[in-house]
Short mmCIF file of C-alpha atoms in Angstrom, two decimals:
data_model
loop_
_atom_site.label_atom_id
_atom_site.label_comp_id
_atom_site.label_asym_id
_atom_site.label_seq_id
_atom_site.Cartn_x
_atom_site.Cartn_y
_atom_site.Cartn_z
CA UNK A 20 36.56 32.71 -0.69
CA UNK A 21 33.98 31.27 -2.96
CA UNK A 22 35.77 27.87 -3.83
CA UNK A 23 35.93 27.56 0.25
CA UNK A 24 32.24 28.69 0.16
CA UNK A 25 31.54 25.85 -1.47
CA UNK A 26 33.47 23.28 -0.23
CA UNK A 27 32.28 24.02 3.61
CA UNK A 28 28.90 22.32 3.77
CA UNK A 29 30.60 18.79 2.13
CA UNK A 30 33.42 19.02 4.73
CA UNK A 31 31.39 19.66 7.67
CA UNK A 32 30.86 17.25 10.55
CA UNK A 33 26.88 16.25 10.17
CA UNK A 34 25.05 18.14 12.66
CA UNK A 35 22.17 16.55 15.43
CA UNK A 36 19.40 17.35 12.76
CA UNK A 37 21.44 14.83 9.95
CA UNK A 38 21.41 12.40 12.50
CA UNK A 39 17.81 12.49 14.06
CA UNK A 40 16.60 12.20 10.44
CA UNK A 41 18.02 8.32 10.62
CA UNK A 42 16.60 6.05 13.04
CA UNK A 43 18.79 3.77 15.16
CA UNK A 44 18.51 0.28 14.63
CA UNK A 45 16.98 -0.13 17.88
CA UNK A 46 14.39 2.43 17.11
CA UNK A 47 13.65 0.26 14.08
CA UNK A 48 13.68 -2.79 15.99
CA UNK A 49 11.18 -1.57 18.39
CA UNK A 50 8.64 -0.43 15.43
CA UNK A 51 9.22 -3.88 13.68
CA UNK A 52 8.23 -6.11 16.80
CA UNK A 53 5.21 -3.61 17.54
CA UNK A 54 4.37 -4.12 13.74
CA UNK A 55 5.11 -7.58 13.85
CA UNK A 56 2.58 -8.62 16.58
CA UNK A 57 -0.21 -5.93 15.16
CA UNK A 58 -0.12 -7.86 12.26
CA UNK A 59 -0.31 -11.57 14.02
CA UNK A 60 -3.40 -10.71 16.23
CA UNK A 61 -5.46 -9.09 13.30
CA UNK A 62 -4.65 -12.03 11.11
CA UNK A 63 -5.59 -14.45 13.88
CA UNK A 64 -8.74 -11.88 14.79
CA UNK A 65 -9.58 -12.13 10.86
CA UNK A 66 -9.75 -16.08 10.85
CA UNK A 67 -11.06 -16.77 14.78
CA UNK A 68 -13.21 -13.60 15.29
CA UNK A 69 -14.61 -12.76 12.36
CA UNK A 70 -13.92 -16.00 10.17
CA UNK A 71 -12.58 -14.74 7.56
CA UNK A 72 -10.77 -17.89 6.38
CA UNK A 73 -9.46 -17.10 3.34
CA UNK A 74 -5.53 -16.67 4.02
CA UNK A 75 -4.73 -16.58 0.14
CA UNK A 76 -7.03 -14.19 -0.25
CA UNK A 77 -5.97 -11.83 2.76
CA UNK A 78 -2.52 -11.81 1.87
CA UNK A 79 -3.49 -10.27 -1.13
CA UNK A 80 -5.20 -7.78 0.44
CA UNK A 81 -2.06 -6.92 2.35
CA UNK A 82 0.11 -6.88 -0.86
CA UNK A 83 -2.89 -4.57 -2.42
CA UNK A 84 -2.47 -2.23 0.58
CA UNK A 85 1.48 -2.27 0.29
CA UNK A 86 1.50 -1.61 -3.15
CA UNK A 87 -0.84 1.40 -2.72
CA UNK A 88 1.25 2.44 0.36
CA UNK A 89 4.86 2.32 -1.19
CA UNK A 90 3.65 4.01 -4.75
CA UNK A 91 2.49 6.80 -2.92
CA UNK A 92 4.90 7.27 -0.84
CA UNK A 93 7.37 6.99 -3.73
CA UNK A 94 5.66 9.70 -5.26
CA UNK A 95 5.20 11.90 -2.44
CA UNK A 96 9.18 11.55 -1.87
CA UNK A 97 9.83 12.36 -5.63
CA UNK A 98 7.91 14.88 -6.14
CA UNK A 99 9.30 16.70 -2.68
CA UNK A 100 12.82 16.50 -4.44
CA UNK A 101 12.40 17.05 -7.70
CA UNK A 102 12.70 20.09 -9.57
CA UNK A 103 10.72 22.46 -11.07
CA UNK A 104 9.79 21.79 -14.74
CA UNK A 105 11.54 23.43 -17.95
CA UNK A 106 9.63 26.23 -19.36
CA UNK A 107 8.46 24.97 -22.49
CA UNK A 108 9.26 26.88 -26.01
CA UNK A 109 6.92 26.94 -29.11
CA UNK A 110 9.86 24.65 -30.78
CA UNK A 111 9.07 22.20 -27.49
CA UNK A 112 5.54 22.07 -27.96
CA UNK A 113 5.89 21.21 -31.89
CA UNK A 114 8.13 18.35 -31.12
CA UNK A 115 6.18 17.16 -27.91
CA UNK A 116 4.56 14.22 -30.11
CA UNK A 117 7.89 13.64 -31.86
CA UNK A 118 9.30 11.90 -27.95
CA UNK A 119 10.79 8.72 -28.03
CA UNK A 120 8.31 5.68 -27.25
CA UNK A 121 11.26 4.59 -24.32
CA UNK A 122 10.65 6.96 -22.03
CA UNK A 123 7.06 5.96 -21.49
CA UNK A 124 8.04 2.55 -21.12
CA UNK A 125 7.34 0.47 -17.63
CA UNK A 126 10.82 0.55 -15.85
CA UNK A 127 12.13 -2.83 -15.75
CA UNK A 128 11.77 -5.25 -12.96
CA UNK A 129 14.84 -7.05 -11.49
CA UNK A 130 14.83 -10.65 -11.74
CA UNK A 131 16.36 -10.90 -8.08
CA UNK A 132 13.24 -8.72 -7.83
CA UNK A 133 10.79 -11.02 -9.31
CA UNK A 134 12.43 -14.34 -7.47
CA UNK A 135 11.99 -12.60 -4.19
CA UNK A 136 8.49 -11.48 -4.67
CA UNK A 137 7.74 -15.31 -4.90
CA UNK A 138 9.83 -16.42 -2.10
CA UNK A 139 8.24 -13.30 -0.35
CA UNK A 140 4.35 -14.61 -1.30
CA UNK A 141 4.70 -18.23 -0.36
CA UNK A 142 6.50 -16.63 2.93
CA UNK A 143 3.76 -14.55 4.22
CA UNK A 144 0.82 -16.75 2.65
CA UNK A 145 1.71 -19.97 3.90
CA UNK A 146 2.35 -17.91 7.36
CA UNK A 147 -1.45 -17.19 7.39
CA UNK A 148 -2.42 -20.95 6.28
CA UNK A 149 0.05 -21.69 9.78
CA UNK A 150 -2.22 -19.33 11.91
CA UNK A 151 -4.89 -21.07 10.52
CA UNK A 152 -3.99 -24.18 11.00
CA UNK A 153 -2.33 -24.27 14.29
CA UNK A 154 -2.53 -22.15 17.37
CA UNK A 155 -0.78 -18.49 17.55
CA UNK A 156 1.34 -20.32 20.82
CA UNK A 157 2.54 -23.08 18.45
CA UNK A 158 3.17 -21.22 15.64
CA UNK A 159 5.50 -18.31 17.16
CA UNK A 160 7.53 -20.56 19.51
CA UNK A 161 8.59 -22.88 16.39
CA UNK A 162 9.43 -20.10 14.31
CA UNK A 163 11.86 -19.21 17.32
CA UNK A 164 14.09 -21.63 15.26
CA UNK A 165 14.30 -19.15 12.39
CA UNK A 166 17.61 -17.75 13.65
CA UNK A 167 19.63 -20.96 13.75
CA UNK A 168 18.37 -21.71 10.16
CA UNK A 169 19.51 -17.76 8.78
CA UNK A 170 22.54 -18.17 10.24
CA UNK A 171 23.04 -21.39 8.08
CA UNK A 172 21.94 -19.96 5.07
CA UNK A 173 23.83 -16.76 5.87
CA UNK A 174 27.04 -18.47 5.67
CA UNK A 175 25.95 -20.25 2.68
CA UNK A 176 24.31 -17.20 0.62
CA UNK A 177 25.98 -13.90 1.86
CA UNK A 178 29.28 -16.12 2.56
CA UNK A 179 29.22 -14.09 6.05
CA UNK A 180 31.26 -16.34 8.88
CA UNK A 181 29.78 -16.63 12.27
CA UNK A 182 31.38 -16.41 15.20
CA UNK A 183 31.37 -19.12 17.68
CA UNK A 184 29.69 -16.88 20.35
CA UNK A 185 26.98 -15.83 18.74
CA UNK A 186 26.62 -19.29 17.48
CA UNK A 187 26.23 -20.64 20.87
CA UNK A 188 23.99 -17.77 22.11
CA UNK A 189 21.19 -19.09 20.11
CA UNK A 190 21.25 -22.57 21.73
CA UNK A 191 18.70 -21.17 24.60
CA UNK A 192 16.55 -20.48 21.99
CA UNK A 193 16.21 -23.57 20.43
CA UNK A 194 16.10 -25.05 24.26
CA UNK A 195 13.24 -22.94 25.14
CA UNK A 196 11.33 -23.62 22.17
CA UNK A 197 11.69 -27.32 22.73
CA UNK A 198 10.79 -26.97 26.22
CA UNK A 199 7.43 -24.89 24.73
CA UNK A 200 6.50 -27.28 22.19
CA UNK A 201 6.61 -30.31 24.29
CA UNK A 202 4.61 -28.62 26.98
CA UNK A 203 2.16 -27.58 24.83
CA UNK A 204 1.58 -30.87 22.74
CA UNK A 205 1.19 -32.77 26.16
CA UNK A 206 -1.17 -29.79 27.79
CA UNK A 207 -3.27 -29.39 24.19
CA UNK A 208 -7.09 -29.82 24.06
CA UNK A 209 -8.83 -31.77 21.59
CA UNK A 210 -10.30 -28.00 20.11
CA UNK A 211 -6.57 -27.10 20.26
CA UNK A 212 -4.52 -29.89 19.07
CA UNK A 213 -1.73 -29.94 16.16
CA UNK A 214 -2.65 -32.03 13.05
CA UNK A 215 0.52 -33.35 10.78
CA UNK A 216 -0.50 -30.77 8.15
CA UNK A 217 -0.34 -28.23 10.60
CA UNK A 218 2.72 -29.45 11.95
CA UNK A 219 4.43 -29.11 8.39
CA UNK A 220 2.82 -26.30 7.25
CA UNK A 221 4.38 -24.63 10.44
CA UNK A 222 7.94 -26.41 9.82
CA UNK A 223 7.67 -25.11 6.31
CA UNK A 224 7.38 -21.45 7.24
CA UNK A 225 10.75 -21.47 9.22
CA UNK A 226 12.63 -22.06 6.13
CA UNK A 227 10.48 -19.53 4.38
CA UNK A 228 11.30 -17.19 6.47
CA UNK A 229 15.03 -17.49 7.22
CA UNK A 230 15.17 -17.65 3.12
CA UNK A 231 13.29 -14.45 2.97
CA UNK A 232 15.49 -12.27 5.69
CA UNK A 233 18.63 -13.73 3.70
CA UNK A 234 17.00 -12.64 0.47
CA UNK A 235 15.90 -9.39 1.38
CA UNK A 236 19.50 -8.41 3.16
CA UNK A 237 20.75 -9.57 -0.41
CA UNK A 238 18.94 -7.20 -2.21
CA UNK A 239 19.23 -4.26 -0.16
CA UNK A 240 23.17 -4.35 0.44
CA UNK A 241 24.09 -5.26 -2.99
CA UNK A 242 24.94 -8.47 -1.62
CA UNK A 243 28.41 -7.40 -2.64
CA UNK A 244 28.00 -7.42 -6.00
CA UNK A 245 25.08 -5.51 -7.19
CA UNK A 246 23.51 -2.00 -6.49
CA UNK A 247 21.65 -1.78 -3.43
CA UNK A 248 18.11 -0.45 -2.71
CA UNK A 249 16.11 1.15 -0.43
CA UNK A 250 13.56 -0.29 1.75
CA UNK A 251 10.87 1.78 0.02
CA UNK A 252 12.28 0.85 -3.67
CA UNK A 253 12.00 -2.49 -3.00
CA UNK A 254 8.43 -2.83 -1.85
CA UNK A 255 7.13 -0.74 -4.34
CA UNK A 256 8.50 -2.86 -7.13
CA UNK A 257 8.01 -6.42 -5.41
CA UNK A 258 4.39 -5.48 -3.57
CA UNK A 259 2.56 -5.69 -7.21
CA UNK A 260 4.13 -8.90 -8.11
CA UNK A 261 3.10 -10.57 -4.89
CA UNK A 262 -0.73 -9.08 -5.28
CA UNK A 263 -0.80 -10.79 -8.85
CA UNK A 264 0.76 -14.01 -7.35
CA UNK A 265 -1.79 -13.91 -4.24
CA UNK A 266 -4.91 -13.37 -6.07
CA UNK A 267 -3.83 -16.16 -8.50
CA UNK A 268 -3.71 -18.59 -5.58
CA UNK A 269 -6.65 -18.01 -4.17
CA UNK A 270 -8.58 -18.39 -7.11
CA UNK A 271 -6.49 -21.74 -7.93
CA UNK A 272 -7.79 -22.66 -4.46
CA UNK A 273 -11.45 -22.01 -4.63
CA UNK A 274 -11.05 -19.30 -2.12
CA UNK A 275 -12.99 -16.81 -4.45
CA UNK A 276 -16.04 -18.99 -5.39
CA UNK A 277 -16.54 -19.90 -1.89
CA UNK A 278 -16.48 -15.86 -1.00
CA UNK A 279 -19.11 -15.17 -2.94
CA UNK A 280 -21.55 -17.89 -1.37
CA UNK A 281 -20.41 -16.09 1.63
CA UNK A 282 -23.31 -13.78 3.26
CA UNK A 283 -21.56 -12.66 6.43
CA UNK A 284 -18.76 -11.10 4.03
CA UNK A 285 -21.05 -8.09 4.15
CA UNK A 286 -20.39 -6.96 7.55
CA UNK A 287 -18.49 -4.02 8.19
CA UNK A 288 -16.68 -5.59 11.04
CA UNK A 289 -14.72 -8.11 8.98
CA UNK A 290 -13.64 -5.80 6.53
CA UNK A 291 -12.40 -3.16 9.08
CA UNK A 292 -10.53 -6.38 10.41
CA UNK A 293 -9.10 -6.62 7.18
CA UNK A 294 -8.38 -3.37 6.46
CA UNK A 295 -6.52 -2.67 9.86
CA UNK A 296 -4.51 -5.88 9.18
CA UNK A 297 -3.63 -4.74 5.59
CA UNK A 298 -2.45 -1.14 7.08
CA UNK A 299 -0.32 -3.13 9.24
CA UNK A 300 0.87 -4.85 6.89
CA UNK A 301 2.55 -2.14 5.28
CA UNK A 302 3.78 -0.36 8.06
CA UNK A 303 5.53 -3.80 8.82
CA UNK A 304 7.29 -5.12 5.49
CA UNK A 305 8.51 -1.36 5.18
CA UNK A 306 9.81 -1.38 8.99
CA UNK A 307 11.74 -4.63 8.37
CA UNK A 308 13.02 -3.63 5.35
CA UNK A 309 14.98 -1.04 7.11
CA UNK A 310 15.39 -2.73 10.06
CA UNK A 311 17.13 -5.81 8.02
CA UNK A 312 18.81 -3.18 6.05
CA UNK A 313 20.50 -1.43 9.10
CA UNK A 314 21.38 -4.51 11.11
CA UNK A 315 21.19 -7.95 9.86
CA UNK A 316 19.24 -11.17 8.65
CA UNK A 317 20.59 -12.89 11.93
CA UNK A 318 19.69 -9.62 13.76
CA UNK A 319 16.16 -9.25 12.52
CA UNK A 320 15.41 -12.94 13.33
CA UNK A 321 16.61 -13.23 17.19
CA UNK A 322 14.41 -9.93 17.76
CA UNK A 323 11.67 -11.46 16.52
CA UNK A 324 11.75 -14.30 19.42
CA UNK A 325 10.90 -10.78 21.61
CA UNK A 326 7.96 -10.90 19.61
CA UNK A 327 7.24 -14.73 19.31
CA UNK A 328 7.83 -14.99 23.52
CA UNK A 329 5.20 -11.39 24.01
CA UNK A 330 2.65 -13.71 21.09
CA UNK A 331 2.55 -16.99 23.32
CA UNK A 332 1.39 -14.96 26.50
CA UNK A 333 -1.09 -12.78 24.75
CA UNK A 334 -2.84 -15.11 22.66
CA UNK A 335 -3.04 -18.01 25.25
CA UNK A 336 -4.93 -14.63 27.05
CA UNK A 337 -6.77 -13.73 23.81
CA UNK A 338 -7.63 -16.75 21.94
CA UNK A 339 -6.77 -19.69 24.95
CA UNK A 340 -4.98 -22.63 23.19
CA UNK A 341 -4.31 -23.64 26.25
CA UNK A 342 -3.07 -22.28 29.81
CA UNK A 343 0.56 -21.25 30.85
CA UNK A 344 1.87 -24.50 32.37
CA UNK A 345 5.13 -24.72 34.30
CA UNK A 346 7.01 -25.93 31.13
CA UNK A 347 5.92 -24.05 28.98
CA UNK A 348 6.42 -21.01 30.84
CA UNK A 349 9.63 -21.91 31.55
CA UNK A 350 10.40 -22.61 27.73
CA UNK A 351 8.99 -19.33 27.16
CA UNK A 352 11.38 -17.60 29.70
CA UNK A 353 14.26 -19.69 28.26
CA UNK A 354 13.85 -18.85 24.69
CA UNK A 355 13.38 -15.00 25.75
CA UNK A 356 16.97 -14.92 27.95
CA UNK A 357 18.03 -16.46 24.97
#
């Protein structure tokens, strides 16, 4: 009776209350796109509104705010499960100093770790130089062409075949982000026209970002061949690195000694801009960390043209960059079905 005792609760089917404490993958979707375009508009807010144009410098701020973020809610979770601590002896105490140096040693970082907290850094801050650069309208519909470019590197990377349907399902997209792009070069203002830097910088960040849903599906599956981590797990340990790396940019840019010639920085209202954006932030990388983990790079990417389609409406409401022409409408519809 007591071998069967203990057996039972490893051999029984998991109950609703196992299951409700994993969210679907649609639930994670959902909180990703809502993330997703929080963190858009207060970026764009940051450099329009309040102008705040220091992108180096504000993606630091986000990585400052993730790091914070994941390390305590690392700790919170550890502590919650951990146990309760030995009762120490008189022999414990009088070896206490005698401990071996190791186990107060920094844990080591991953290099997979460290490679993607650079791909991750030039990912995100060249993303912010885009919004900068180029209007929100421009900048989401040509990032609708991340999915064709995952699903290349997908193939290449995770060596993950894809099927012929859902290789022709994307072609709307890419046909509706044409359609968008043309409209809008041919409809844009002089206040609202794209410059060839823009125009690259924007190119740039669709590679950047395909590379970074491949490399982040890599890391937390294993990729086949390693151990796989959480969502949390790898924020916490990549969040740091990418604060170091974003803080050295900006000061490599001049972004620093140009901030501190900078009166208006003492408002209230552009740091509660940048602290709602950084808050965000977090909530965001640690939503599509899961939500990459429990679907797919591929996956991840085609939800986000739900996001890039919603973007083009409400900024050409929010921030103009022009009106909603017939093409472009049209494109925006396209892209969308797609």
């Amino acid at each position: 009776p007591n071998t069967s005792s203990t057996l039972q609760p490893s051999t029984m089917p998991p109950t609703m209350s196992n299951v409700a404490t994993s969210p679907s993958s649609s639930t994670l979707l959902s909180i990703w796109i809502v993330n997703n375009a929080s963190v858009t508009l207060l970026n764009k807010a940051a450099f329009q509104f309040v102008d705040f144009n220091y992108p180096f410098f504000l993606t630091a701020m986000h990585m400052l705010m993730n790091s914070i973020g994941s390390h305590l809610c690392s700790s919170s979770s550890s502590s919650a499960h951990s146990l309760p601590p030995p009762v120490q002896t008189d022999s414990h105490k009088r070896n206490k100093l005698a401990l071996p140096l190791p186990k107060m040693a920094v844990p080591t970082i991953p290099l997979s770790v460290l490679v993607y907290s650079v791909l991750f850094t030039l990912n995100v801050a060249v993303g912010n130089v885009s919004l900068y650069l180029v209007p929100v309208a421009f900048n989401q519909t040509l990032r609708s062409l991340v999915p064709i470019m995952t699903m290349l590197l997908q193939k290449q990377f995770l060596n993950r075949p894809i099927s012929r349907l859902r290789a022709v399902s994307v072609l709307p997209v890419a046909a509706g982000v044409a359609m968008t792009c043309w409209a809008g070069a041919s409809t844009s203002s002089s206040s609202s026209s794209i410059s060839p830097l823009g125009m690259a910088v924007t190119s740039s960040c669709v590679v950047l970002a395909a590379l970074k849903a491949v490399g982040s599906n890599y890391l937390l599956t294993g990729g086949g061949k390693s151990r796989s981590q959480s969502p949390l797990e790898v924020l916490r340990l990549m969040a740091p690195l990418a604060l170091l790396q974003c803080f050295a940019l900006s000061f490599a840019s001049g972004e620093i000694s140009l901030m501190k010639q900078n009166q208006s920085l003492k408002s209230l209202k552009v740091w509660s801009v940048i602290l709602l954006g950084s808050l965000a932030s977090f909530t965001l990388n640690l939503s599509s960390l899961a939500a990459n983990k429990a679907t797919s790079p591929i996956t991840l990417c085609v939800a986000a043209n739900v996001k890039q389609a919603m973007m083009v409406l409400v900024s050409t409401v929010l921030f103009g960059n022009g009106g909603l022409g017939g093409w472009k409408s049209c494109g925006i519809w396209v892209a969308l079905a797609g």
